Amino acid sequence: IMNGVALQGALESKGVASTVMSALVDAPLCEPYSQRRALQCLAQGELVIFVGGLGTPYFTTDSAASSRALEIGADVLLKGTSVDGVYTADPKQDAMAQRYDRVSFQEVQDKQLRVMDATAFTLCAENGMPIVVFDVNRPGNLCHVIQGKALGTLIH
């Protein structure tokens, strides 16, 4: 939750209106999640930051991101991680691993590539929600991917 609040502070210091929403009801620094309210904020040009997962056990933050993206009708799910895309193998363990620029959902499944948990991935695949996997730790990458620049791996 604190990362979302910090992101909101950084965005608002740059003049970007934003709202932080959480499924956790007792989160004092953000609004309780409501699909209707999230869509209202988006319609008013605000950025909505979802934090705190789904508020239920057994679901990862990736599953929460996939679910929220589908609920609000997002165009794409951005998965910021510590590597710059999807690889043929773990690039931290295999120096010969090659990065994909684009890969299909089917190919990810067939080759058992590691992207996110199976529930989150299946939600996106079954609903045609493209995923962009990128290195969120590199300065400027989040802005670049939001601006639509080719970065990381597009799963379609």
XYZ file of N, CA, C and O in Angstrom:
624
model
N 0.831 -1.194 0.000
C 0.000 0.000 0.000
C 0.868 1.248 0.000
O 0.593 2.204 -0.712
N 1.938 1.200 0.774
C 2.802 2.379 0.867
C 3.459 2.708 -0.470
O 3.663 3.877 -0.783
N 3.795 1.687 -1.269
C 4.371 1.954 -2.587
C 3.378 2.706 -3.465
O 3.756 3.604 -4.214
N 2.116 2.336 -3.394
C 1.078 3.023 -4.160
C 0.907 4.458 -3.720
O 0.746 5.365 -4.544
N 0.953 4.684 -2.419
C 0.830 6.037 -1.888
C 2.046 6.876 -2.303
O 1.911 8.040 -2.683
N 3.233 6.258 -2.265
C 4.445 6.969 -2.698
C 4.367 7.293 -4.186
O 4.734 8.402 -4.601
N 3.871 6.359 -4.991
C 3.705 6.605 -6.417
C 2.724 7.744 -6.650
O 2.964 8.620 -7.485
N 1.648 7.761 -5.896
C 0.675 8.847 -6.016
C 1.342 10.191 -5.707
O 1.144 11.172 -6.429
N 2.138 10.240 -4.666
C 2.830 11.481 -4.313
C 3.755 11.948 -5.428
O 3.783 13.135 -5.769
N 4.490 11.010 -6.015
C 5.394 11.359 -7.112
C 4.614 11.851 -8.326
O 4.994 12.835 -8.967
N 3.521 11.187 -8.640
C 2.701 11.587 -9.785
C 2.087 12.963 -9.566
O 2.110 13.814 -10.459
N 1.560 13.170 -8.393
C 0.904 14.448 -8.120
C 1.901 15.596 -8.070
O 1.562 16.723 -8.416
N 3.158 15.307 -7.693
C 4.174 16.361 -7.713
C 4.488 16.786 -9.144
O 5.006 17.868 -9.384
N 4.148 15.920 -10.105
C 4.333 16.218 -11.531
C 3.036 16.699 -12.176
O 2.963 16.842 -13.396
N 1.995 16.913 -11.346
C 0.730 17.422 -11.860
C -0.211 16.373 -12.411
O -1.179 16.700 -13.103
N 0.042 15.100 -12.116
C -0.822 14.018 -12.590
C -1.807 13.652 -11.482
O -1.407 13.176 -10.419
N -3.091 13.892 -11.736
C -4.126 13.560 -10.756
C -4.235 12.047 -10.634
O -4.230 11.326 -11.638
N -4.321 11.565 -9.405
C -4.407 10.129 -9.202
C -5.192 9.796 -7.947
O -5.339 10.622 -7.050
N -5.684 8.571 -7.911
C -6.415 8.044 -6.775
C -5.854 6.667 -6.456
O -5.606 5.878 -7.359
N -5.654 6.396 -5.171
C -5.188 5.087 -4.724
C -6.381 4.341 -4.152
O -7.112 4.875 -3.312
N -6.592 3.108 -4.622
C -7.703 2.280 -4.156
C -7.188 0.939 -3.664
O -6.292 0.359 -4.262
N -7.807 0.454 -2.599
C -7.418 -0.825 -2.025
C -8.638 -1.668 -1.704
O -9.671 -1.145 -1.275
N -8.491 -2.984 -1.884
C -9.543 -3.910 -1.476
C -9.546 -4.081 0.036
O -10.518 -4.561 0.604
N -8.465 -3.684 0.688
C -8.387 -3.774 2.143
C -9.140 -2.588 2.743
O -8.744 -1.442 2.569
N -10.205 -2.874 3.430
C -11.126 -1.836 3.897
C -10.481 -0.887 4.899
O -10.776 0.302 4.905
N -9.592 -1.371 5.715
C -9.011 -0.535 6.766
C -7.751 0.208 6.332
O -6.941 0.581 7.158
N -7.573 0.416 5.051
C -6.398 1.123 4.555
C -6.674 2.631 4.627
O -7.379 3.169 3.782
N -6.120 3.329 5.633
C -6.481 4.740 5.846
C -5.932 5.714 4.806
O -6.416 6.821 4.693
N -4.945 5.322 4.033
C -4.311 6.233 3.096
C -4.898 6.165 1.693
O -4.389 6.813 0.786
N -5.939 5.367 1.520
C -6.516 5.217 0.192
C -8.017 4.942 0.278
O -8.544 4.663 1.335
N -8.652 5.029 -0.874
C -10.085 4.762 -0.957
C -10.328 3.261 -1.021
O -9.504 2.524 -1.541
N -11.496 2.826 -0.540
C -11.837 1.416 -0.755
C -12.102 1.175 -2.242
O -12.642 2.043 -2.929
N -11.706 -0.003 -2.736
C -11.887 -0.306 -4.152
C -13.358 -0.429 -4.498
O -14.137 -1.079 -3.819
N -13.719 0.213 -5.605
C -15.042 0.099 -6.201
C -14.852 0.231 -7.703
O -14.244 1.205 -8.162
N -15.356 -0.735 -8.451
C -15.231 -0.669 -9.903
C -15.885 0.606 -10.420
O -15.307 1.297 -11.269
N -17.040 0.932 -9.922
C -17.757 2.131 -10.363
C -16.922 3.384 -10.103
O -16.762 4.237 -10.967
N -16.367 3.491 -8.908
C -15.559 4.667 -8.559
C -14.283 4.717 -9.401
O -13.874 5.789 -9.848
N -13.660 3.567 -9.628
C -12.446 3.531 -10.457
C -12.752 4.028 -11.863
O -12.001 4.837 -12.425
N -13.853 3.583 -12.435
C -14.231 4.013 -13.784
C -14.559 5.507 -13.822
O -14.245 6.191 -14.798
N -15.163 6.023 -12.756
C -15.435 7.468 -12.673
C -14.129 8.256 -12.661
O -14.002 9.262 -13.360
N -13.174 7.813 -11.865
C -11.875 8.490 -11.798
C -11.197 8.482 -13.160
O -10.677 9.511 -13.617
N -11.204 7.338 -13.819
C -10.585 7.232 -15.139
C -11.279 8.148 -16.142
O -10.619 8.810 -16.942
N -12.605 8.208 -16.085
C -13.371 9.064 -17.001
C -13.040 10.542 -16.786
O -13.123 11.345 -17.719
N -12.638 10.885 -15.566
C -12.268 12.268 -15.251
C -10.792 12.542 -15.546
O -10.281 13.613 -15.240
N -10.108 11.554 -16.125
C -8.706 11.742 -16.492
C -7.715 11.458 -15.385
O -6.532 11.765 -15.505
N -8.169 10.856 -14.305
C -7.270 10.510 -13.209
C -6.638 9.154 -13.443
O -7.244 8.271 -14.038
N -5.441 8.993 -12.951
C -4.776 7.708 -12.959
C -5.232 6.979 -11.692
O -5.305 7.583 -10.625
N -5.568 5.713 -11.794
C -5.993 4.931 -10.632
C -4.908 3.922 -10.298
O -4.455 3.175 -11.166
N -4.495 3.915 -9.043
C -3.457 3.006 -8.568
C -4.128 1.998 -7.642
O -4.687 2.368 -6.610
N -4.088 0.730 -8.031
C -4.684 -0.326 -7.226
C -3.612 -0.927 -6.334
O -2.539 -1.297 -6.805
N -3.903 -1.048 -5.040
C -2.939 -1.579 -4.073
C -3.621 -2.617 -3.177
O -4.839 -2.706 -3.136
N -2.816 -3.370 -2.470
C -3.346 -4.284 -1.462
C -3.928 -5.577 -2.001
O -4.627 -6.284 -1.286
N -3.666 -5.894 -3.251
C -4.159 -7.148 -3.810
C -5.668 -7.181 -3.941
O -6.320 -6.146 -4.094
N -6.221 -8.387 -3.869
C -7.672 -8.561 -3.965
C -8.331 -8.598 -2.602
O -9.550 -8.620 -2.500
N -7.525 -8.639 -1.560
C -8.087 -8.658 -0.212
C -8.554 -10.033 0.219
O -9.292 -10.157 1.187
N -8.130 -11.069 -0.508
C -8.464 -12.446 -0.144
C -7.196 -13.283 -0.219
O -6.292 -12.978 -0.996
N -7.152 -14.373 0.563
C -5.964 -15.233 0.488
C -5.921 -16.012 -0.823
O -6.914 -16.078 -1.548
N -4.771 -16.571 -1.121
C -4.529 -17.457 -2.265
C -4.369 -16.751 -3.598
O -4.141 -17.399 -4.603
N -4.489 -15.433 -3.651
C -4.342 -14.721 -4.904
C -3.152 -13.777 -4.809
O -3.025 -13.019 -3.856
N -2.300 -13.819 -5.814
C -1.088 -12.997 -5.831
C -1.407 -11.579 -6.312
O -2.507 -11.305 -6.789
N -0.411 -10.724 -6.225
C -0.576 -9.376 -6.762
C -0.731 -9.407 -8.275
O -1.409 -8.553 -8.845
N -0.125 -10.390 -8.942
C -0.324 -10.531 -10.386
C -1.782 -10.852 -10.696
O -2.367 -10.314 -11.640
N -2.375 -11.741 -9.908
C -3.797 -12.062 -10.105
C -4.666 -10.835 -9.849
O -5.635 -10.595 -10.570
N -4.307 -10.060 -8.847
C -5.063 -8.833 -8.562
C -4.939 -7.860 -9.729
O -5.944 -7.273 -10.165
N -3.746 -7.700 -10.257
C -3.539 -6.785 -11.382
C -4.336 -7.234 -12.601
O -4.983 -6.418 -13.273
N -4.315 -8.528 -12.890
C -5.068 -9.054 -14.028
C -6.561 -8.831 -13.848
O -7.258 -8.393 -14.768
N -7.045 -9.122 -12.674
C -8.468 -8.962 -12.386
C -8.899 -7.505 -12.507
O -9.899 -7.190 -13.166
N -8.150 -6.604 -11.900
C -8.506 -5.178 -11.959
C -8.420 -4.647 -13.390
O -9.276 -3.874 -13.818
N -7.408 -5.052 -14.132
C -7.272 -4.605 -15.521
C -8.496 -5.012 -16.333
O -9.029 -4.222 -17.123
N -8.953 -6.232 -16.132
C -10.140 -6.704 -16.853
C -11.394 -5.980 -16.386
O -12.252 -5.609 -17.197
N -11.513 -5.739 -15.086
C -12.702 -5.078 -14.541
C -12.877 -3.660 -15.073
O -14.002 -3.202 -15.248
N -11.775 -2.966 -15.301
C -11.893 -1.575 -15.768
C -11.776 -1.449 -17.281
O -11.831 -0.351 -17.822
N -11.600 -2.578 -17.972
C -11.503 -2.536 -19.429
C -10.202 -1.938 -19.924
O -10.176 -1.249 -20.951
N -9.100 -2.211 -19.223
C -7.793 -1.678 -19.627
C -7.407 -2.214 -21.004
O -7.863 -3.275 -21.420
N -6.568 -1.470 -21.703
C -6.082 -1.885 -23.016
C -4.950 -2.891 -22.913
O -4.748 -3.703 -23.806
N -4.182 -2.813 -21.829
C -3.001 -3.656 -21.669
C -2.667 -3.737 -20.180
O -2.972 -2.817 -19.415
N -2.047 -4.847 -19.785
C -1.551 -5.003 -18.420
C -0.042 -4.797 -18.462
O 0.659 -5.471 -19.230
N 0.456 -3.867 -17.676
C 1.896 -3.614 -17.589
C 2.448 -4.368 -16.392
O 1.997 -4.157 -15.271
N 3.408 -5.249 -16.646
C 4.034 -6.007 -15.563
C 5.474 -5.551 -15.402
O 6.372 -5.972 -16.126
N 5.672 -4.655 -14.463
C 7.011 -4.185 -14.151
C 7.705 -5.195 -13.267
O 7.149 -5.631 -12.257
N 8.908 -5.592 -13.643
C 9.628 -6.618 -12.908
C 11.123 -6.289 -12.901
O 11.518 -5.204 -13.329
N 11.939 -7.223 -12.447
C 13.383 -6.961 -12.336
C 14.167 -7.376 -13.571
O 15.385 -7.231 -13.595
N 13.496 -7.908 -14.590
C 14.155 -8.231 -15.856
C 13.455 -7.469 -16.971
O 12.326 -7.013 -16.804
N 14.123 -7.348 -18.105
C 13.614 -6.481 -19.175
C 12.728 -7.199 -20.187
O 12.631 -6.783 -21.330
N 12.070 -8.276 -19.773
C 11.149 -8.968 -20.661
C 11.050 -10.436 -20.354
O 11.492 -10.904 -19.299
N 10.472 -11.171 -21.290
C 10.310 -12.615 -21.173
C 11.448 -13.276 -21.948
O 11.739 -12.899 -23.088
N 12.082 -14.257 -21.336
C 13.248 -14.930 -21.908
C 12.990 -16.417 -22.116
O 12.088 -16.996 -21.495
N 13.829 -17.026 -22.924
C 13.766 -18.465 -23.172
C 14.119 -19.257 -21.913
O 13.720 -20.408 -21.769
N 14.861 -18.638 -21.009
C 15.250 -19.226 -19.719
C 15.496 -18.057 -18.769
O 15.488 -16.903 -19.178
N 15.754 -18.357 -17.518
C 16.024 -17.302 -16.543
C 17.352 -16.629 -16.886
O 18.416 -17.256 -16.792
N 17.320 -15.346 -17.306
C 18.565 -14.689 -17.717
C 19.559 -14.489 -16.579
O 20.744 -14.284 -16.829
N 19.102 -14.602 -15.352
C 20.013 -14.470 -14.213
C 20.796 -15.761 -13.977
O 21.811 -15.743 -13.307
N 20.275 -16.860 -14.542
C 20.939 -18.154 -14.366
C 21.510 -18.717 -15.664
O 22.354 -19.598 -15.627
N 21.037 -18.221 -16.807
C 21.466 -18.749 -18.096
C 21.911 -17.598 -18.995
O 21.081 -16.853 -19.518
N 23.224 -17.474 -19.182
C 23.773 -16.380 -19.994
C 23.355 -16.482 -21.462
O 23.406 -15.495 -22.193
N 22.916 -17.637 -21.906
C 22.493 -17.835 -23.291
C 20.999 -17.562 -23.502
O 20.501 -17.676 -24.625
N 20.297 -17.214 -22.449
C 18.857 -16.950 -22.561
C 18.626 -15.795 -23.530
O 19.365 -14.809 -23.527
N 17.608 -15.947 -24.366
C 17.285 -14.914 -25.346
C 15.935 -14.294 -25.016
O 14.992 -14.996 -24.653
N 15.866 -12.979 -25.189
C 14.637 -12.243 -24.879
C 13.715 -12.220 -26.090
O 14.155 -12.041 -27.215
N 12.444 -12.375 -25.816
C 11.416 -12.221 -26.847
C 10.982 -10.764 -26.903
O 10.758 -10.146 -25.858
N 10.826 -10.213 -28.105
C 10.222 -8.893 -28.257
C 8.707 -9.023 -28.202
O 8.020 -8.194 -27.617
N 8.201 -10.071 -28.865
C 6.770 -10.382 -28.902
C 6.632 -11.900 -28.786
O 7.431 -12.634 -29.342
N 5.593 -12.339 -28.093
C 5.334 -13.762 -27.952
C 3.832 -13.946 -27.730
O 3.189 -13.096 -27.106
N 3.283 -15.023 -28.266
C 1.848 -15.264 -28.101
C 1.572 -15.940 -26.760
O 2.460 -16.567 -26.164
N 0.324 -15.839 -26.315
C -0.078 -16.537 -25.097
C 0.180 -18.035 -25.253
O 0.681 -18.684 -24.338
N -0.160 -18.572 -26.416
C -0.003 -20.011 -26.658
C 1.458 -20.423 -26.570
O 1.787 -21.460 -25.992
N 2.340 -19.612 -27.143
C 3.764 -19.934 -27.104
C 4.296 -19.901 -25.673
O 5.120 -20.737 -25.288
N 3.834 -18.952 -24.879
C 4.240 -18.897 -23.470
C 3.836 -20.190 -22.770
O 4.624 -20.780 -22.019
N 2.612 -20.648 -23.038
C 2.147 -21.891 -22.420
C 2.911 -23.099 -22.951
O 3.363 -23.943 -22.170
N 3.060 -23.182 -24.275
C 3.724 -24.334 -24.883
C 5.170 -24.479 -24.407
O 5.642 -25.594 -24.163
N 5.865 -23.361 -24.286
C 7.282 -23.390 -23.898
C 7.481 -23.257 -22.389
O 8.610 -23.206 -21.913
N 6.354 -23.170 -21.663
C 6.381 -23.037 -20.198
C 7.287 -21.896 -19.749
O 8.105 -22.032 -18.849
N 7.133 -20.759 -20.410
C 7.903 -19.574 -20.050
C 7.321 -18.979 -18.779
O 6.113 -18.955 -18.588
N 8.184 -18.474 -17.940
C 7.729 -17.907 -16.671
C 7.435 -16.418 -16.842
O 8.329 -15.639 -17.138
N 6.172 -16.075 -16.651
C 5.754 -14.683 -16.787
C 5.139 -14.203 -15.480
O 5.538 -13.198 -14.914
N 4.124 -14.932 -15.030
C 3.402 -14.605 -13.803
C 2.694 -15.874 -13.351
O 2.775 -16.895 -14.026
N 1.978 -15.806 -12.255
C 1.309 -17.011 -11.790
C 0.240 -17.456 -12.790
O -0.252 -16.666 -13.596
N -0.084 -18.740 -12.742
C -0.978 -19.344 -13.731
C -2.364 -18.702 -13.736
O -2.957 -18.513 -14.801
N -2.885 -18.343 -12.586
C -4.213 -17.723 -12.524
C -4.216 -16.388 -13.244
O -5.095 -16.110 -14.066
N -3.237 -15.563 -12.958
C -3.143 -14.245 -13.589
C -2.959 -14.381 -15.091
O -3.624 -13.690 -15.877
N -2.070 -15.265 -15.497
C -1.798 -15.452 -16.918
C -3.043 -15.957 -17.644
O -3.395 -15.471 -18.719
N -3.725 -16.926 -17.063
C -4.928 -17.488 -17.675
C -6.018 -16.435 -17.812
O -6.705 -16.372 -18.842
N -6.193 -15.602 -16.799
C -7.182 -14.515 -16.885
C -6.901 -13.629 -18.098
O -7.806 -13.293 -18.864
N -5.646 -13.258 -18.273
C -5.283 -12.406 -19.411
C -5.454 -13.144 -20.734
O -6.039 -12.606 -21.677
N -4.961 -14.367 -20.800
C -5.017 -15.133 -22.045
C -6.456 -15.374 -22.481
O -6.801 -15.159 -23.648
N -7.297 -15.807 -21.561
C -8.683 -16.127 -21.911
C -9.505 -14.899 -22.276
O -10.522 -15.013 -22.959
N -9.063 -13.738 -21.838
C -9.807 -12.503 -22.112
C -9.102 -11.597 -23.117
O -9.530 -10.470 -23.340
N -8.016 -12.092 -23.714
C -7.314 -11.313 -24.731
C -6.688 -10.027 -24.214
O -6.577 -9.049 -24.948
N -6.248 -10.029 -22.957
C -5.611 -8.858 -22.350
C -4.108 -8.926 -22.605
O -3.413 -9.737 -21.998
N -3.581 -8.100 -23.524
C -2.133 -8.113 -23.767
C -1.360 -7.746 -22.502
O -1.854 -6.997 -21.652
N -0.166 -8.287 -22.402
C 0.714 -8.030 -21.258
C 2.039 -7.499 -21.784
O 2.597 -8.055 -22.734
N 2.540 -6.428 -21.182
C 3.888 -5.950 -21.486
C 4.736 -6.177 -20.240
O 4.419 -5.667 -19.163
N 5.787 -6.977 -20.385
C 6.716 -7.261 -19.299
C 7.954 -6.401 -19.528
O 8.562 -6.451 -20.601
N 8.317 -5.601 -18.525
C 9.445 -4.676 -18.679
C 10.175 -4.491 -17.358
O 9.640 -4.798 -16.286
N 11.386 -3.965 -17.434
C 12.211 -3.700 -16.254
C 11.756 -2.388 -15.620
O 12.013 -1.308 -16.150
N 11.089 -2.500 -14.496
C 10.564 -1.311 -13.828
C 11.646 -0.565 -13.051
O 11.470 0.601 -12.687
N 12.787 -1.210 -12.827
C 13.852 -0.587 -12.040
C 14.726 0.366 -12.850
O 15.486 1.142 -12.276
N 14.635 0.307 -14.156
C 15.439 1.191 -15.004
C 14.747 2.553 -15.092
O 13.589 2.635 -15.516
N 15.444 3.634 -14.720
C 14.824 4.963 -14.754
C 14.236 5.298 -16.130
O 14.873 5.079 -17.160
N 13.009 5.776 -16.120
C 12.340 6.189 -17.339
C 11.517 5.108 -18.015
O 10.674 5.405 -18.864
N 11.730 3.837 -17.667
C 11.024 2.756 -18.344
C 9.515 2.826 -18.170
O 8.775 2.587 -19.121
N 9.046 3.121 -16.978
C 7.595 3.192 -16.771
C 6.990 4.263 -17.668
O 5.990 4.024 -18.343
N 7.604 5.423 -17.728
C 7.110 6.487 -18.615
C 7.146 6.048 -20.069
O 6.193 6.290 -20.813
N 8.220 5.403 -20.472
C 8.350 4.959 -21.864
C 7.258 3.961 -22.241
O 6.646 4.067 -23.303
N 7.011 2.993 -21.377
C 6.013 1.972 -21.700
C 4.604 2.573 -21.696
O 3.774 2.218 -22.536
N 4.338 3.519 -20.813
C 3.035 4.190 -20.793
C 2.834 4.993 -22.074
O 1.734 5.077 -22.610
N 3.922 5.560 -22.587
C 3.852 6.334 -23.827
C 3.755 5.450 -25.070
O 3.648 5.948 -26.189
N 3.795 4.144 -24.877
C 3.631 3.217 -25.993
C 4.903 2.853 -26.714
O 4.863 2.242 -27.779
N 6.046 3.221 -26.159
C 7.312 2.868 -26.797
C 7.549 1.363 -26.651
O 7.227 0.775 -25.617
N 8.106 0.751 -27.695
C 8.415 -0.672 -27.658
C 9.482 -0.920 -26.597
O 10.585 -0.402 -26.696
N 9.123 -1.670 -25.599
C 10.009 -1.904 -24.461
C 9.669 -3.269 -23.894
O 8.490 -3.613 -23.781
N 10.657 -4.051 -23.553
C 10.396 -5.336 -22.952
C 9.782 -6.320 -23.919
O 10.142 -6.360 -25.098
N 8.832 -7.105 -23.435
C 8.166 -8.132 -24.239
C 6.672 -7.915 -24.233
O 6.075 -7.724 -23.172
N 6.081 -7.962 -25.423
C 4.627 -7.906 -25.549
C 4.114 -9.331 -25.688
O 4.533 -10.063 -26.592
N 3.219 -9.715 -24.788
C 2.542 -11.004 -24.882
C 1.145 -10.729 -25.409
O 0.406 -9.916 -24.844
N 0.792 -11.392 -26.504
C -0.494 -11.111 -27.161
C -1.209 -12.389 -27.530
O -0.625 -13.442 -27.615
